[in-house]
mmCIF file of C-alpha atoms in Angstrom:
data_model
loop_
_atom_site.group_PDB
_atom_site.id
_atom_site.type_symbol
_atom_site.label_atom_id
_atom_site.label_comp_id
_atom_site.label_asym_id
_atom_site.label_seq_id
_atom_site.Cartn_x
_atom_site.Cartn_y
_atom_site.Cartn_z
ATOM 1 C CA UNK A 1 104.208 -148.857 -64.212
ATOM 2 C CA UNK A 2 107.890 -149.081 -65.333
ATOM 3 C CA UNK A 3 110.405 -151.349 -63.763
ATOM 4 C CA UNK A 4 112.399 -147.715 -62.846
ATOM 5 C CA UNK A 5 109.346 -146.217 -61.135
ATOM 6 C CA UNK A 6 108.788 -149.540 -58.938
ATOM 7 C CA UNK A 7 112.488 -149.530 -58.073
ATOM 8 C CA UNK A 8 112.346 -146.096 -56.929
ATOM 9 C CA UNK A 9 109.326 -146.352 -54.952
ATOM 10 C CA UNK A 10 110.772 -149.152 -52.773
ATOM 11 C CA UNK A 11 113.781 -147.744 -52.354
ATOM 12 C CA UNK A 12 112.199 -144.619 -51.072
ATOM 13 C CA UNK A 13 109.149 -145.761 -49.325
ATOM 14 C CA UNK A 14 110.549 -145.212 -45.739
ATOM 15 C CA UNK A 15 110.904 -141.495 -46.458
ATOM 16 C CA UNK A 16 107.672 -141.127 -48.641
ATOM 17 C CA UNK A 17 104.814 -143.203 -46.878
ATOM 18 C CA UNK A 18 103.241 -142.023 -50.819
ATOM 19 C CA UNK A 19 105.324 -144.750 -51.705
ATOM 20 C CA UNK A 20 104.095 -147.618 -50.115
ATOM 21 C CA UNK A 21 100.059 -146.797 -51.224
ATOM 22 C CA UNK A 22 101.272 -146.248 -54.712
ATOM 23 C CA UNK A 23 102.899 -149.516 -55.092
ATOM 24 C CA UNK A 24 99.928 -151.026 -52.680
ATOM 25 C CA UNK A 25 97.403 -149.628 -54.660
ATOM 26 C CA UNK A 26 99.141 -150.704 -58.446
ATOM 27 C CA UNK A 27 99.795 -154.113 -57.838
ATOM 28 C CA UNK A 28 97.267 -155.493 -54.943
ATOM 29 C CA UNK A 29 94.179 -155.618 -57.163
ATOM 30 C CA UNK A 30 95.869 -156.920 -60.351
ATOM 31 C CA UNK A 31 98.267 -159.431 -58.132
ATOM 32 C CA UNK A 32 94.796 -160.187 -56.284
ATOM 33 C CA UNK A 33 92.512 -161.094 -59.261
ATOM 34 C CA UNK A 34 95.184 -163.416 -60.789
ATOM 35 C CA UNK A 35 96.226 -165.339 -57.677
ATOM 36 C CA UNK A 36 91.742 -166.080 -57.068
ATOM 37 C CA UNK A 37 92.508 -167.952 -60.718
ATOM 38 C CA UNK A 38 94.073 -170.586 -58.809
ATOM 39 C CA UNK A 39 93.483 -169.393 -54.559
ATOM 40 C CA UNK A 40 90.047 -168.741 -53.096
ATOM 41 C CA UNK A 41 89.589 -165.276 -52.492
ATOM 42 C CA UNK A 42 90.881 -164.764 -49.169
ATOM 43 C CA UNK A 43 93.986 -166.846 -49.530
ATOM 44 C CA UNK A 44 94.878 -164.475 -52.468
ATOM 45 C CA UNK A 45 94.221 -161.738 -50.638
ATOM 46 C CA UNK A 46 95.889 -162.622 -48.057
ATOM 47 C CA UNK A 47 98.877 -163.480 -49.675
ATOM 48 C CA UNK A 48 99.052 -160.018 -51.230
ATOM 49 C CA UNK A 49 98.910 -158.386 -48.002
ATOM 50 C CA UNK A 50 101.237 -160.860 -46.206
ATOM 51 C CA UNK A 51 103.890 -159.866 -49.467
ATOM 52 C CA UNK A 52 103.273 -156.236 -48.616
ATOM 53 C CA UNK A 53 104.496 -157.059 -45.109
ATOM 54 C CA UNK A 54 107.274 -158.876 -45.863
ATOM 55 C CA UNK A 55 108.129 -156.611 -48.448
ATOM 56 C CA UNK A 56 108.944 -153.681 -46.263
ATOM 57 C CA UNK A 57 110.498 -155.397 -43.712
ATOM 58 C CA UNK A 58 113.001 -156.872 -46.250
ATOM 59 C CA UNK A 59 112.935 -154.093 -49.044
ATOM 60 C CA UNK A 60 115.286 -156.118 -51.726
ATOM 61 C CA UNK A 61 119.020 -154.196 -52.700
ATOM 62 C CA UNK A 62 118.878 -155.095 -56.391
ATOM 63 C CA UNK A 63 117.121 -154.216 -59.306
ATOM 64 C CA UNK A 64 113.761 -155.589 -60.164
ATOM 65 C CA UNK A 65 113.588 -155.649 -63.746
ATOM 66 C CA UNK A 66 110.274 -157.032 -63.998
ATOM 67 C CA UNK A 67 108.620 -155.991 -61.398
ATOM 68 C CA UNK A 68 104.583 -157.480 -61.825
ATOM 69 C CA UNK A 69 105.812 -160.831 -62.914
ATOM 70 C CA UNK A 70 108.048 -160.635 -59.561
ATOM 71 C CA UNK A 71 105.090 -159.557 -57.193
ATOM 72 C CA UNK A 72 103.040 -162.406 -58.456
ATOM 73 C CA UNK A 73 105.770 -164.853 -58.492
ATOM 74 C CA UNK A 74 106.482 -164.069 -54.377
ATOM 75 C CA UNK A 75 102.758 -163.373 -53.799
ATOM 76 C CA UNK A 76 101.567 -166.611 -55.231
ATOM 77 C CA UNK A 77 104.550 -168.825 -52.891
ATOM 78 C CA UNK A 78 102.816 -167.159 -49.991
ATOM 79 C CA UNK A 79 99.384 -168.203 -51.112
ATOM 80 C CA UNK A 80 101.213 -171.944 -51.327
ATOM 81 C CA UNK A 81 101.870 -171.681 -48.501
ATOM 82 C CA UNK A 82 98.249 -170.660 -47.140
ATOM 83 C CA UNK A 83 95.883 -172.410 -49.388
ATOM 84 C CA UNK A 84 95.165 -174.907 -51.627
ATOM 85 C CA UNK A 85 96.273 -174.573 -54.933
ATOM 86 C CA UNK A 86 93.462 -175.699 -57.417
ATOM 87 C CA UNK A 87 93.524 -175.647 -61.442
ATOM 88 C CA UNK A 88 90.776 -174.155 -62.551
ATOM 89 C CA UNK A 89 88.262 -175.753 -65.916
ATOM 90 C CA UNK A 90 89.415 -172.795 -67.863
ATOM 91 C CA UNK A 91 92.631 -170.730 -67.838
ATOM 92 C CA UNK A 92 92.656 -167.255 -68.879
ATOM 93 C CA UNK A 93 95.414 -166.386 -70.873
ATOM 94 C CA UNK A 94 97.821 -165.350 -68.186
ATOM 95 C CA UNK A 95 96.705 -168.196 -65.975
ATOM 96 C CA UNK A 96 97.482 -170.591 -68.768
ATOM 97 C CA UNK A 97 101.176 -169.129 -69.209
ATOM 98 C CA UNK A 98 101.334 -168.523 -65.512
ATOM 99 C CA UNK A 99 100.952 -172.555 -64.522
ATOM 100 C CA UNK A 100 102.432 -173.799 -67.526
ATOM 101 C CA UNK A 101 106.374 -172.353 -66.975
ATOM 102 C CA UNK A 102 108.669 -171.501 -64.040
ATOM 103 C CA UNK A 103 108.998 -168.341 -62.814
ATOM 104 C CA UNK A 104 112.652 -168.104 -63.301
ATOM 105 C CA UNK A 105 111.926 -169.044 -66.576
ATOM 106 C CA UNK A 106 109.706 -166.481 -67.395
ATOM 107 C CA UNK A 107 111.415 -163.605 -65.430
ATOM 108 C CA UNK A 108 114.527 -164.434 -67.330
ATOM 109 C CA UNK A 109 112.526 -164.046 -70.717
ATOM 110 C CA UNK A 110 110.616 -160.740 -69.923
ATOM 111 C CA UNK A 111 114.047 -159.142 -68.968
ATOM 112 C CA UNK A 112 114.568 -160.036 -72.757
ATOM 113 C CA UNK A 113 111.938 -157.346 -74.195
ATOM 114 C CA UNK A 114 111.886 -154.015 -74.027
ATOM 115 C CA UNK A 115 110.470 -151.797 -71.000
ATOM 116 C CA UNK A 116 108.096 -150.208 -73.574
ATOM 117 C CA UNK A 117 106.643 -154.124 -74.580
ATOM 118 C CA UNK A 118 106.553 -155.400 -71.027
ATOM 119 C CA UNK A 119 104.709 -152.744 -70.294
ATOM 120 C CA UNK A 120 102.660 -153.318 -73.324
ATOM 121 C CA UNK A 121 102.408 -157.687 -72.183
ATOM 122 C CA UNK A 122 101.638 -156.012 -68.690
ATOM 123 C CA UNK A 123 98.524 -154.397 -69.962
ATOM 124 C CA UNK A 124 97.278 -156.308 -71.912
ATOM 125 C CA UNK A 125 98.147 -159.921 -69.871
ATOM 126 C CA UNK A 126 97.888 -158.743 -66.513
ATOM 127 C CA UNK A 127 95.436 -155.852 -66.236
ATOM 128 C CA UNK A 128 93.192 -157.489 -69.482
ATOM 129 C CA UNK A 129 93.669 -154.364 -71.464
ATOM 130 C CA UNK A 130 92.618 -154.477 -75.141
ATOM 131 C CA UNK A 131 95.474 -152.906 -77.493
ATOM 132 C CA UNK A 132 93.497 -149.856 -78.536
ATOM 133 C CA UNK A 133 92.970 -149.322 -74.398
ATOM 134 C CA UNK A 134 96.641 -149.930 -74.026
ATOM 135 C CA UNK A 135 97.613 -147.522 -77.425
ATOM 136 C CA UNK A 136 95.390 -144.555 -75.381
ATOM 137 C CA UNK A 137 96.829 -145.707 -71.997
ATOM 138 C CA UNK A 138 100.991 -145.360 -73.242
ATOM 139 C CA UNK A 139 99.887 -142.348 -75.787
ATOM 140 C CA UNK A 140 100.949 -144.613 -78.379
ATOM 141 C CA UNK A 141 99.440 -145.161 -82.309
ATOM 142 C CA UNK A 142 97.371 -148.582 -82.459
ATOM 143 C CA UNK A 143 99.214 -149.777 -84.884
ATOM 144 C CA UNK A 144 102.812 -149.534 -82.613
ATOM 145 C CA UNK A 145 101.161 -151.242 -79.849
ATOM 146 C CA UNK A 146 99.550 -153.955 -82.480
ATOM 147 C CA UNK A 147 103.247 -154.176 -83.318
ATOM 148 C CA UNK A 148 105.143 -153.907 -80.733
ATOM 149 C CA UNK A 149 103.108 -157.049 -78.634
ATOM 150 C CA UNK A 150 103.586 -158.844 -81.483
ATOM 151 C CA UNK A 151 106.884 -158.707 -81.689
ATOM 152 C CA UNK A 152 107.312 -159.372 -77.899
ATOM 153 C CA UNK A 153 104.755 -162.468 -77.518
ATOM 154 C CA UNK A 154 106.844 -164.230 -80.826
ATOM 155 C CA UNK A 155 110.434 -162.892 -78.554
ATOM 156 C CA UNK A 156 108.856 -164.823 -75.329
ATOM 157 C CA UNK A 157 107.481 -168.084 -77.435
ATOM 158 C CA UNK A 158 111.303 -169.157 -78.955
ATOM 159 C CA UNK A 159 113.034 -167.741 -75.721
ATOM 160 C CA UNK A 160 110.748 -169.857 -73.601
ATOM 161 C CA UNK A 161 111.078 -172.805 -76.563
ATOM 162 C CA UNK A 162 107.202 -172.616 -77.871
ATOM 163 C CA UNK A 163 107.226 -174.549 -80.834
ATOM 164 C CA UNK A 164 104.367 -172.204 -82.726
ATOM 165 C CA UNK A 165 104.974 -174.669 -86.162
ATOM 166 C CA UNK A 166 101.971 -175.618 -87.670
#
């Protein structure tokens, strides 16, 4: 879901109940699955549900540029209030990223990539899709997806100060 689509749905949910359903159906499984890397299933699901309740009680008036990371960050704060965070023995790639960097740094860094690259990173890391599937979903060539993913990941590493030299 693009930032523009997310913000439009967020602003229209009071007059259009389908907006609530689309936001919930899109983000609940993604964010819940990621939180389950660090929290019990019930804590993760409760946190995401409570996030949506809070969201619709106090809708942000500012534009959310990186919706997936923003939703995850807010839901993670709620999960931390509800349960004890655990670090699993083996983290997924996104789990490693989320446990290594501060949300503010990640959010700022993701704001620096274009919307297409952000969508590719979201589909890759949050949803676990392979680049070939992302190319099909986004109606792009495989080479374009591979190149945009590589450039965006390199840019994020640079912005986050990750030393990539060996």
